[in-house]
């Protein structure tokens, strides 16, 4: 996705300076440096707060020394999304097994043909703009098997295809989406 390849010069300068500092001081000092940058670079607030969130997680994961659960992974990613969103955005996210209305619509059309159920699929993280579903992220714990991760990705694609079919009614494309596995994620787009 070319739109994710944009590298602003000042962002690369921030990363380079922080990478150099991280070899000279503890990560807690790098976090302090990021907080200092917030006062001198307010236009980069979102990026700086996302970096603070990631570094704080590296220094002290919310789940301690245990293996992270699916909920732990969603908590981290939700914090990253929250810090990265503009304060005046209409985008909201809803965590924890929310029913996706777009899937119920898709399933109801299939039910007429194949005599199947019409219940909405449950989602780990549903993104909405003023009540309109615009995307879904699914997560698996870090210790999930490859089979579980691939199955979750398929579920994620199915849910987001249903969302895309609804978005097309408004002339809107599906945004970049994530399939989360522990602390890492695959970025994809449904077309």
mmCIF file with all atom_site columns, C-alpha atoms in Angstrom:
data_model
loop_
_atom_site.group_PDB
_atom_site.id
_atom_site.type_symbol
_atom_site.label_atom_id
_atom_site.label_alt_id
_atom_site.label_comp_id
_atom_site.label_asym_id
_atom_site.label_entity_id
_atom_site.label_seq_id
_atom_site.pdbx_PDB_ins_code
_atom_site.Cartn_x
_atom_site.Cartn_y
_atom_site.Cartn_z
_atom_site.occupancy
_atom_site.B_iso_or_equiv
_atom_site.pdbx_formal_charge
_atom_site.auth_seq_id
_atom_site.auth_comp_id
_atom_site.auth_asym_id
_atom_site.auth_atom_id
_atom_site.pdbx_PDB_model_num
ATOM 1   C CA . UNK A 1 1   ? 0.000   0.000   0.000  1.00 0.00 ? 1   UNK A CA 1
ATOM 2   C CA . UNK A 1 2   ? 1.860   3.066   -1.253 1.00 0.00 ? 2   UNK A CA 1
ATOM 3   C CA . UNK A 1 3   ? 0.056   5.450   1.124  1.00 0.00 ? 3   UNK A CA 1
ATOM 4   C CA . UNK A 1 4   ? 1.761   3.693   4.046  1.00 0.00 ? 4   UNK A CA 1
ATOM 5   C CA . UNK A 1 5   ? 5.211   4.186   2.504  1.00 0.00 ? 5   UNK A CA 1
ATOM 6   C CA . UNK A 1 6   ? 5.270   7.977   2.980  1.00 0.00 ? 6   UNK A CA 1
ATOM 7   C CA . UNK A 1 7   ? 8.375   8.966   4.928  1.00 0.00 ? 7   UNK A CA 1
ATOM 8   C CA . UNK A 1 8   ? 8.423   12.590  6.055  1.00 0.00 ? 8   UNK A CA 1
ATOM 9   C CA . UNK A 1 9   ? 11.911  14.005  6.463  1.00 0.00 ? 9   UNK A CA 1
ATOM 10  C CA . UNK A 1 10  ? 11.255  15.330  9.985  1.00 0.00 ? 10  UNK A CA 1
ATOM 11  C CA . UNK A 1 11  ? 9.843   11.973  11.111 1.00 0.00 ? 11  UNK A CA 1
ATOM 12  C CA . UNK A 1 12  ? 12.961  10.197  9.880  1.00 0.00 ? 12  UNK A CA 1
ATOM 13  C CA . UNK A 1 13  ? 15.080  12.783  11.743 1.00 0.00 ? 13  UNK A CA 1
ATOM 14  C CA . UNK A 1 14  ? 13.124  12.086  14.943 1.00 0.00 ? 14  UNK A CA 1
ATOM 15  C CA . UNK A 1 15  ? 13.610  8.325   14.542 1.00 0.00 ? 15  UNK A CA 1
ATOM 16  C CA . UNK A 1 16  ? 17.326  8.698   13.814 1.00 0.00 ? 16  UNK A CA 1
ATOM 17  C CA . UNK A 1 17  ? 17.877  10.953  16.832 1.00 0.00 ? 17  UNK A CA 1
ATOM 18  C CA . UNK A 1 18  ? 15.926  8.599   19.111 1.00 0.00 ? 18  UNK A CA 1
ATOM 19  C CA . UNK A 1 19  ? 17.740  5.531   17.777 1.00 0.00 ? 19  UNK A CA 1
ATOM 20  C CA . UNK A 1 20  ? 21.082  7.196   18.515 1.00 0.00 ? 20  UNK A CA 1
ATOM 21  C CA . UNK A 1 21  ? 19.948  8.216   22.009 1.00 0.00 ? 21  UNK A CA 1
ATOM 22  C CA . UNK A 1 22  ? 18.704  4.701   22.750 1.00 0.00 ? 22  UNK A CA 1
ATOM 23  C CA . UNK A 1 23  ? 22.300  3.440   22.428 1.00 0.00 ? 23  UNK A CA 1
ATOM 24  C CA . UNK A 1 24  ? 23.503  6.054   24.934 1.00 0.00 ? 24  UNK A CA 1
ATOM 25  C CA . UNK A 1 25  ? 20.793  6.184   27.596 1.00 0.00 ? 25  UNK A CA 1
ATOM 26  C CA . UNK A 1 26  ? 18.156  3.810   29.035 1.00 0.00 ? 26  UNK A CA 1
ATOM 27  C CA . UNK A 1 27  ? 14.790  3.607   27.248 1.00 0.00 ? 27  UNK A CA 1
ATOM 28  C CA . UNK A 1 28  ? 13.194  5.540   30.114 1.00 0.00 ? 28  UNK A CA 1
ATOM 29  C CA . UNK A 1 29  ? 15.450  8.450   29.106 1.00 0.00 ? 29  UNK A CA 1
ATOM 30  C CA . UNK A 1 30  ? 14.228  8.131   25.498 1.00 0.00 ? 30  UNK A CA 1
ATOM 31  C CA . UNK A 1 31  ? 10.635  8.363   26.785 1.00 0.00 ? 31  UNK A CA 1
ATOM 32  C CA . UNK A 1 32  ? 11.602  11.526  28.684 1.00 0.00 ? 32  UNK A CA 1
ATOM 33  C CA . UNK A 1 33  ? 13.134  12.895  25.480 1.00 0.00 ? 33  UNK A CA 1
ATOM 34  C CA . UNK A 1 34  ? 9.856   12.209  23.625 1.00 0.00 ? 34  UNK A CA 1
ATOM 35  C CA . UNK A 1 35  ? 7.936   14.143  26.284 1.00 0.00 ? 35  UNK A CA 1
ATOM 36  C CA . UNK A 1 36  ? 10.388  17.049  25.796 1.00 0.00 ? 36  UNK A CA 1
ATOM 37  C CA . UNK A 1 37  ? 9.796   16.924  22.035 1.00 0.00 ? 37  UNK A CA 1
ATOM 38  C CA . UNK A 1 38  ? 6.049   17.290  22.633 1.00 0.00 ? 38  UNK A CA 1
ATOM 39  C CA . UNK A 1 39  ? 6.625   20.889  23.774 1.00 0.00 ? 39  UNK A CA 1
ATOM 40  C CA . UNK A 1 40  ? 8.867   21.774  20.816 1.00 0.00 ? 40  UNK A CA 1
ATOM 41  C CA . UNK A 1 41  ? 7.008   19.819  18.111 1.00 0.00 ? 41  UNK A CA 1
ATOM 42  C CA . UNK A 1 42  ? 3.268   20.064  18.895 1.00 0.00 ? 42  UNK A CA 1
ATOM 43  C CA . UNK A 1 43  ? 2.446   19.371  15.229 1.00 0.00 ? 43  UNK A CA 1
ATOM 44  C CA . UNK A 1 44  ? 3.850   15.849  15.731 1.00 0.00 ? 44  UNK A CA 1
ATOM 45  C CA . UNK A 1 45  ? 1.884   15.189  18.941 1.00 0.00 ? 45  UNK A CA 1
ATOM 46  C CA . UNK A 1 46  ? 0.150   12.071  17.621 1.00 0.00 ? 46  UNK A CA 1
ATOM 47  C CA . UNK A 1 47  ? 3.342   10.414  16.401 1.00 0.00 ? 47  UNK A CA 1
ATOM 48  C CA . UNK A 1 48  ? 5.242   11.288  19.577 1.00 0.00 ? 48  UNK A CA 1
ATOM 49  C CA . UNK A 1 49  ? 2.470   9.937   21.819 1.00 0.00 ? 49  UNK A CA 1
ATOM 50  C CA . UNK A 1 50  ? 2.322   6.709   19.790 1.00 0.00 ? 50  UNK A CA 1
ATOM 51  C CA . UNK A 1 51  ? 6.089   6.316   20.236 1.00 0.00 ? 51  UNK A CA 1
ATOM 52  C CA . UNK A 1 52  ? 5.743   6.956   23.981 1.00 0.00 ? 52  UNK A CA 1
ATOM 53  C CA . UNK A 1 53  ? 3.022   4.289   24.165 1.00 0.00 ? 53  UNK A CA 1
ATOM 54  C CA . UNK A 1 54  ? 5.157   1.722   22.306 1.00 0.00 ? 54  UNK A CA 1
ATOM 55  C CA . UNK A 1 55  ? 8.276   2.426   24.383 1.00 0.00 ? 55  UNK A CA 1
ATOM 56  C CA . UNK A 1 56  ? 6.354   2.344   27.656 1.00 0.00 ? 56  UNK A CA 1
ATOM 57  C CA . UNK A 1 57  ? 4.997   -1.052  26.592 1.00 0.00 ? 57  UNK A CA 1
ATOM 58  C CA . UNK A 1 58  ? 8.519   -2.286  25.808 1.00 0.00 ? 58  UNK A CA 1
ATOM 59  C CA . UNK A 1 59  ? 9.779   -1.060  29.189 1.00 0.00 ? 59  UNK A CA 1
ATOM 60  C CA . UNK A 1 60  ? 6.803   -2.307  31.212 1.00 0.00 ? 60  UNK A CA 1
ATOM 61  C CA . UNK A 1 61  ? 4.213   -4.471  29.413 1.00 0.00 ? 61  UNK A CA 1
ATOM 62  C CA . UNK A 1 62  ? 0.775   -4.248  31.029 1.00 0.00 ? 62  UNK A CA 1
ATOM 63  C CA . UNK A 1 63  ? 0.716   -8.054  31.448 1.00 0.00 ? 63  UNK A CA 1
ATOM 64  C CA . UNK A 1 64  ? 4.013   -8.162  33.375 1.00 0.00 ? 64  UNK A CA 1
ATOM 65  C CA . UNK A 1 65  ? 6.208   -11.213 32.819 1.00 0.00 ? 65  UNK A CA 1
ATOM 66  C CA . UNK A 1 66  ? 3.339   -13.423 31.662 1.00 0.00 ? 66  UNK A CA 1
ATOM 67  C CA . UNK A 1 67  ? 2.500   -14.297 28.071 1.00 0.00 ? 67  UNK A CA 1
ATOM 68  C CA . UNK A 1 68  ? 0.139   -11.735 26.603 1.00 0.00 ? 68  UNK A CA 1
ATOM 69  C CA . UNK A 1 69  ? -3.494  -12.676 26.071 1.00 0.00 ? 69  UNK A CA 1
ATOM 70  C CA . UNK A 1 70  ? -5.706  -11.583 23.182 1.00 0.00 ? 70  UNK A CA 1
ATOM 71  C CA . UNK A 1 71  ? -7.160  -8.868  25.408 1.00 0.00 ? 71  UNK A CA 1
ATOM 72  C CA . UNK A 1 72  ? -3.649  -7.675  26.316 1.00 0.00 ? 72  UNK A CA 1
ATOM 73  C CA . UNK A 1 73  ? -2.812  -7.345  22.618 1.00 0.00 ? 73  UNK A CA 1
ATOM 74  C CA . UNK A 1 74  ? -6.020  -5.430  21.889 1.00 0.00 ? 74  UNK A CA 1
ATOM 75  C CA . UNK A 1 75  ? -5.350  -3.150  24.867 1.00 0.00 ? 75  UNK A CA 1
ATOM 76  C CA . UNK A 1 76  ? -1.917  -2.199  23.483 1.00 0.00 ? 76  UNK A CA 1
ATOM 77  C CA . UNK A 1 77  ? -3.211  -1.616  19.952 1.00 0.00 ? 77  UNK A CA 1
ATOM 78  C CA . UNK A 1 78  ? -6.222  0.345   21.240 1.00 0.00 ? 78  UNK A CA 1
ATOM 79  C CA . UNK A 1 79  ? -3.844  2.630   23.142 1.00 0.00 ? 79  UNK A CA 1
ATOM 80  C CA . UNK A 1 80  ? -1.754  3.112   19.983 1.00 0.00 ? 80  UNK A CA 1
ATOM 81  C CA . UNK A 1 81  ? -4.884  3.938   17.919 1.00 0.00 ? 81  UNK A CA 1
ATOM 82  C CA . UNK A 1 82  ? -6.178  6.272   20.596 1.00 0.00 ? 82  UNK A CA 1
ATOM 83  C CA . UNK A 1 83  ? -2.925  8.235   20.795 1.00 0.00 ? 83  UNK A CA 1
ATOM 84  C CA . UNK A 1 84  ? -2.595  8.335   16.995 1.00 0.00 ? 84  UNK A CA 1
ATOM 85  C CA . UNK A 1 85  ? -6.060  9.707   16.270 1.00 0.00 ? 85  UNK A CA 1
ATOM 86  C CA . UNK A 1 86  ? -6.726  13.442  16.018 1.00 0.00 ? 86  UNK A CA 1
ATOM 87  C CA . UNK A 1 87  ? -8.679  14.764  18.982 1.00 0.00 ? 87  UNK A CA 1
ATOM 88  C CA . UNK A 1 88  ? -11.431 16.079  16.712 1.00 0.00 ? 88  UNK A CA 1
ATOM 89  C CA . UNK A 1 89  ? -11.947 12.831  14.780 1.00 0.00 ? 89  UNK A CA 1
ATOM 90  C CA . UNK A 1 90  ? -15.331 11.221  14.267 1.00 0.00 ? 90  UNK A CA 1
ATOM 91  C CA . UNK A 1 91  ? -13.654 7.800   14.248 1.00 0.00 ? 91  UNK A CA 1
ATOM 92  C CA . UNK A 1 92  ? -14.365 5.642   17.277 1.00 0.00 ? 92  UNK A CA 1
ATOM 93  C CA . UNK A 1 93  ? -13.439 2.077   18.121 1.00 0.00 ? 93  UNK A CA 1
ATOM 94  C CA . UNK A 1 94  ? -15.354 -0.457  20.130 1.00 0.00 ? 94  UNK A CA 1
ATOM 95  C CA . UNK A 1 95  ? -13.525 -3.318  21.839 1.00 0.00 ? 95  UNK A CA 1
ATOM 96  C CA . UNK A 1 96  ? -14.717 -6.692  22.990 1.00 0.00 ? 96  UNK A CA 1
ATOM 97  C CA . UNK A 1 97  ? -16.875 -8.985  20.922 1.00 0.00 ? 97  UNK A CA 1
ATOM 98  C CA . UNK A 1 98  ? -19.123 -6.410  19.296 1.00 0.00 ? 98  UNK A CA 1
ATOM 99  C CA . UNK A 1 99  ? -21.585 -7.673  16.706 1.00 0.00 ? 99  UNK A CA 1
ATOM 100 C CA . UNK A 1 100 ? -20.843 -6.324  13.210 1.00 0.00 ? 100 UNK A CA 1
ATOM 101 C CA . UNK A 1 101 ? -24.128 -5.222  11.599 1.00 0.00 ? 101 UNK A CA 1
ATOM 102 C CA . UNK A 1 102 ? -22.645 -5.394  8.083  1.00 0.00 ? 102 UNK A CA 1
ATOM 103 C CA . UNK A 1 103 ? -22.056 -9.137  8.503  1.00 0.00 ? 103 UNK A CA 1
ATOM 104 C CA . UNK A 1 104 ? -25.665 -9.676  9.550  1.00 0.00 ? 104 UNK A CA 1
ATOM 105 C CA . UNK A 1 105 ? -26.779 -7.955  6.340  1.00 0.00 ? 105 UNK A CA 1
ATOM 106 C CA . UNK A 1 106 ? -24.451 -10.105 4.210  1.00 0.00 ? 106 UNK A CA 1
ATOM 107 C CA . UNK A 1 107 ? -25.519 -13.267 6.037  1.00 0.00 ? 107 UNK A CA 1
ATOM 108 C CA . UNK A 1 108 ? -29.211 -12.428 5.627  1.00 0.00 ? 108 UNK A CA 1
ATOM 109 C CA . UNK A 1 109 ? -28.731 -12.299 1.853  1.00 0.00 ? 109 UNK A CA 1
ATOM 110 C CA . UNK A 1 110 ? -26.996 -15.692 1.949  1.00 0.00 ? 110 UNK A CA 1
ATOM 111 C CA . UNK A 1 111 ? -29.643 -17.098 4.284  1.00 0.00 ? 111 UNK A CA 1
ATOM 112 C CA . UNK A 1 112 ? -32.305 -16.564 1.655  1.00 0.00 ? 112 UNK A CA 1
ATOM 113 C CA . UNK A 1 113 ? -30.346 -18.708 -0.810 1.00 0.00 ? 113 UNK A CA 1
ATOM 114 C CA . UNK A 1 114 ? -28.643 -21.300 1.405  1.00 0.00 ? 114 UNK A CA 1
ATOM 115 C CA . UNK A 1 115 ? -30.900 -21.490 4.470  1.00 0.00 ? 115 UNK A CA 1
ATOM 116 C CA . UNK A 1 116 ? -28.155 -20.348 6.891  1.00 0.00 ? 116 UNK A CA 1
ATOM 117 C CA . UNK A 1 117 ? -28.182 -18.249 10.060 1.00 0.00 ? 117 UNK A CA 1
ATOM 118 C CA . UNK A 1 118 ? -28.171 -14.459 10.040 1.00 0.00 ? 118 UNK A CA 1
ATOM 119 C CA . UNK A 1 119 ? -26.470 -13.603 13.342 1.00 0.00 ? 119 UNK A CA 1
ATOM 120 C CA . UNK A 1 120 ? -23.821 -10.885 13.202 1.00 0.00 ? 120 UNK A CA 1
ATOM 121 C CA . UNK A 1 121 ? -20.191 -11.981 13.490 1.00 0.00 ? 121 UNK A CA 1
ATOM 122 C CA . UNK A 1 122 ? -18.477 -10.972 16.706 1.00 0.00 ? 122 UNK A CA 1
ATOM 123 C CA . UNK A 1 123 ? -15.545 -8.588  16.313 1.00 0.00 ? 123 UNK A CA 1
ATOM 124 C CA . UNK A 1 124 ? -12.553 -7.847  18.549 1.00 0.00 ? 124 UNK A CA 1
ATOM 125 C CA . UNK A 1 125 ? -12.311 -4.168  17.554 1.00 0.00 ? 125 UNK A CA 1
ATOM 126 C CA . UNK A 1 126 ? -14.935 -2.480  15.412 1.00 0.00 ? 126 UNK A CA 1
ATOM 127 C CA . UNK A 1 127 ? -14.149 0.951   13.934 1.00 0.00 ? 127 UNK A CA 1
ATOM 128 C CA . UNK A 1 128 ? -17.036 3.326   13.302 1.00 0.00 ? 128 UNK A CA 1
ATOM 129 C CA . UNK A 1 129 ? -17.629 6.870   12.056 1.00 0.00 ? 129 UNK A CA 1
ATOM 130 C CA . UNK A 1 130 ? -20.851 8.341   13.421 1.00 0.00 ? 130 UNK A CA 1
ATOM 131 C CA . UNK A 1 131 ? -22.413 4.884   13.723 1.00 0.00 ? 131 UNK A CA 1
ATOM 132 C CA . UNK A 1 132 ? -21.213 3.625   10.303 1.00 0.00 ? 132 UNK A CA 1
ATOM 133 C CA . UNK A 1 133 ? -18.954 0.568   10.494 1.00 0.00 ? 133 UNK A CA 1
ATOM 134 C CA . UNK A 1 134 ? -15.739 1.308   8.567  1.00 0.00 ? 134 UNK A CA 1
ATOM 135 C CA . UNK A 1 135 ? -13.467 -1.560  9.592  1.00 0.00 ? 135 UNK A CA 1
ATOM 136 C CA . UNK A 1 136 ? -12.639 -4.330  11.987 1.00 0.00 ? 136 UNK A CA 1
ATOM 137 C CA . UNK A 1 137 ? -9.416  -5.537  13.563 1.00 0.00 ? 137 UNK A CA 1
ATOM 138 C CA . UNK A 1 138 ? -9.079  -9.056  14.890 1.00 0.00 ? 138 UNK A CA 1
ATOM 139 C CA . UNK A 1 139 ? -6.459  -10.230 17.382 1.00 0.00 ? 139 UNK A CA 1
ATOM 140 C CA . UNK A 1 140 ? -4.868  -13.457 18.528 1.00 0.00 ? 140 UNK A CA 1
ATOM 141 C CA . UNK A 1 141 ? -2.644  -13.956 21.552 1.00 0.00 ? 141 UNK A CA 1
ATOM 142 C CA . UNK A 1 142 ? 1.108   -14.085 20.936 1.00 0.00 ? 142 UNK A CA 1
ATOM 143 C CA . UNK A 1 143 ? 1.228   -17.860 21.557 1.00 0.00 ? 143 UNK A CA 1
ATOM 144 C CA . UNK A 1 144 ? -1.488  -18.666 18.993 1.00 0.00 ? 144 UNK A CA 1
ATOM 145 C CA . UNK A 1 145 ? -0.566  -21.315 16.425 1.00 0.00 ? 145 UNK A CA 1
ATOM 146 C CA . UNK A 1 146 ? -0.102  -20.469 12.751 1.00 0.00 ? 146 UNK A CA 1
ATOM 147 C CA . UNK A 1 147 ? -3.392  -22.241 12.026 1.00 0.00 ? 147 UNK A CA 1
ATOM 148 C CA . UNK A 1 148 ? -5.232  -20.030 14.560 1.00 0.00 ? 148 UNK A CA 1
ATOM 149 C CA . UNK A 1 149 ? -3.629  -16.873 13.148 1.00 0.00 ? 149 UNK A CA 1
ATOM 150 C CA . UNK A 1 150 ? -4.506  -17.792 9.546  1.00 0.00 ? 150 UNK A CA 1
ATOM 151 C CA . UNK A 1 151 ? -8.070  -18.704 10.576 1.00 0.00 ? 151 UNK A CA 1
ATOM 152 C CA . UNK A 1 152 ? -8.400  -15.351 12.352 1.00 0.00 ? 152 UNK A CA 1
ATOM 153 C CA . UNK A 1 153 ? -7.094  -13.531 9.254  1.00 0.00 ? 153 UNK A CA 1
ATOM 154 C CA . UNK A 1 154 ? -9.750  -15.268 7.125  1.00 0.00 ? 154 UNK A CA 1
ATOM 155 C CA . UNK A 1 155 ? -12.445 -14.229 9.601  1.00 0.00 ? 155 UNK A CA 1
ATOM 156 C CA . UNK A 1 156 ? -11.103 -10.685 9.541  1.00 0.00 ? 156 UNK A CA 1
ATOM 157 C CA . UNK A 1 157 ? -11.201 -10.592 5.736  1.00 0.00 ? 157 UNK A CA 1
ATOM 158 C CA . UNK A 1 158 ? -14.793 -11.916 5.668  1.00 0.00 ? 158 UNK A CA 1
ATOM 159 C CA . UNK A 1 159 ? -15.964 -9.333  8.191  1.00 0.00 ? 159 UNK A CA 1
ATOM 160 C CA . UNK A 1 160 ? -14.217 -6.509  6.381  1.00 0.00 ? 160 UNK A CA 1
ATOM 161 C CA . UNK A 1 161 ? -15.574 -7.633  3.016  1.00 0.00 ? 161 UNK A CA 1
ATOM 162 C CA . UNK A 1 162 ? -19.082 -7.252  4.477  1.00 0.00 ? 162 UNK A CA 1
ATOM 163 C CA . UNK A 1 163 ? -18.112 -3.802  5.797  1.00 0.00 ? 163 UNK A CA 1
ATOM 164 C CA . UNK A 1 164 ? -16.694 -2.869  2.364  1.00 0.00 ? 164 UNK A CA 1
ATOM 165 C CA . UNK A 1 165 ? -19.949 -3.855  0.650  1.00 0.00 ? 165 UNK A CA 1
ATOM 166 C CA . UNK A 1 166 ? -21.772 -1.394  2.918  1.00 0.00 ? 166 UNK A CA 1
ATOM 167 C CA . UNK A 1 167 ? -19.126 1.331   2.438  1.00 0.00 ? 167 UNK A CA 1
ATOM 168 C CA . UNK A 1 168 ? -19.449 1.061   -1.341 1.00 0.00 ? 168 UNK A CA 1
ATOM 169 C CA . UNK A 1 169 ? -23.011 2.361   -0.989 1.00 0.00 ? 169 UNK A CA 1
ATOM 170 C CA . UNK A 1 170 ? -21.436 5.638   0.190  1.00 0.00 ? 170 UNK A CA 1
ATOM 171 C CA . UNK A 1 171 ? -18.663 5.632   -2.406 1.00 0.00 ? 171 UNK A CA 1
ATOM 172 C CA . UNK A 1 172 ? -16.021 4.947   0.249  1.00 0.00 ? 172 UNK A CA 1
ATOM 173 C CA . UNK A 1 173 ? -13.117 2.482   0.072  1.00 0.00 ? 173 UNK A CA 1
ATOM 174 C CA . UNK A 1 174 ? -12.098 0.183   2.875  1.00 0.00 ? 174 UNK A CA 1
ATOM 175 C CA . UNK A 1 175 ? -9.264  1.730   4.949  1.00 0.00 ? 175 UNK A CA 1
ATOM 176 C CA . UNK A 1 176 ? -6.026  -0.146  5.731  1.00 0.00 ? 176 UNK A CA 1
ATOM 177 C CA . UNK A 1 177 ? -6.780  -2.816  8.338  1.00 0.00 ? 177 UNK A CA 1
ATOM 178 C CA . UNK A 1 178 ? -4.857  -4.931  10.827 1.00 0.00 ? 178 UNK A CA 1
ATOM 179 C CA . UNK A 1 179 ? -4.776  -8.573  11.740 1.00 0.00 ? 179 UNK A CA 1
ATOM 180 C CA . UNK A 1 180 ? -3.076  -8.633  15.132 1.00 0.00 ? 180 UNK A CA 1
ATOM 181 C CA . UNK A 1 181 ? -0.919  -11.444 16.492 1.00 0.00 ? 181 UNK A CA 1
ATOM 182 C CA . UNK A 1 182 ? 0.376   -10.497 19.931 1.00 0.00 ? 182 UNK A CA 1
ATOM 183 C CA . UNK A 1 183 ? 2.391   -7.294  19.589 1.00 0.00 ? 183 UNK A CA 1
ATOM 184 C CA . UNK A 1 184 ? 2.734   -7.529  15.797 1.00 0.00 ? 184 UNK A CA 1
ATOM 185 C CA . UNK A 1 185 ? 0.219   -7.008  13.020 1.00 0.00 ? 185 UNK A CA 1
ATOM 186 C CA . UNK A 1 186 ? -0.331  -7.581  9.328  1.00 0.00 ? 186 UNK A CA 1
ATOM 187 C CA . UNK A 1 187 ? -1.638  -4.551  7.431  1.00 0.00 ? 187 UNK A CA 1
ATOM 188 C CA . UNK A 1 188 ? -4.051  -5.354  4.600  1.00 0.00 ? 188 UNK A CA 1
ATOM 189 C CA . UNK A 1 189 ? -6.867  -3.864  2.569  1.00 0.00 ? 189 UNK A CA 1
ATOM 190 C CA . UNK A 1 190 ? -10.046 -5.513  1.338  1.00 0.00 ? 190 UNK A CA 1
ATOM 191 C CA . UNK A 1 191 ? -11.090 -4.567  -2.216 1.00 0.00 ? 191 UNK A CA 1
#
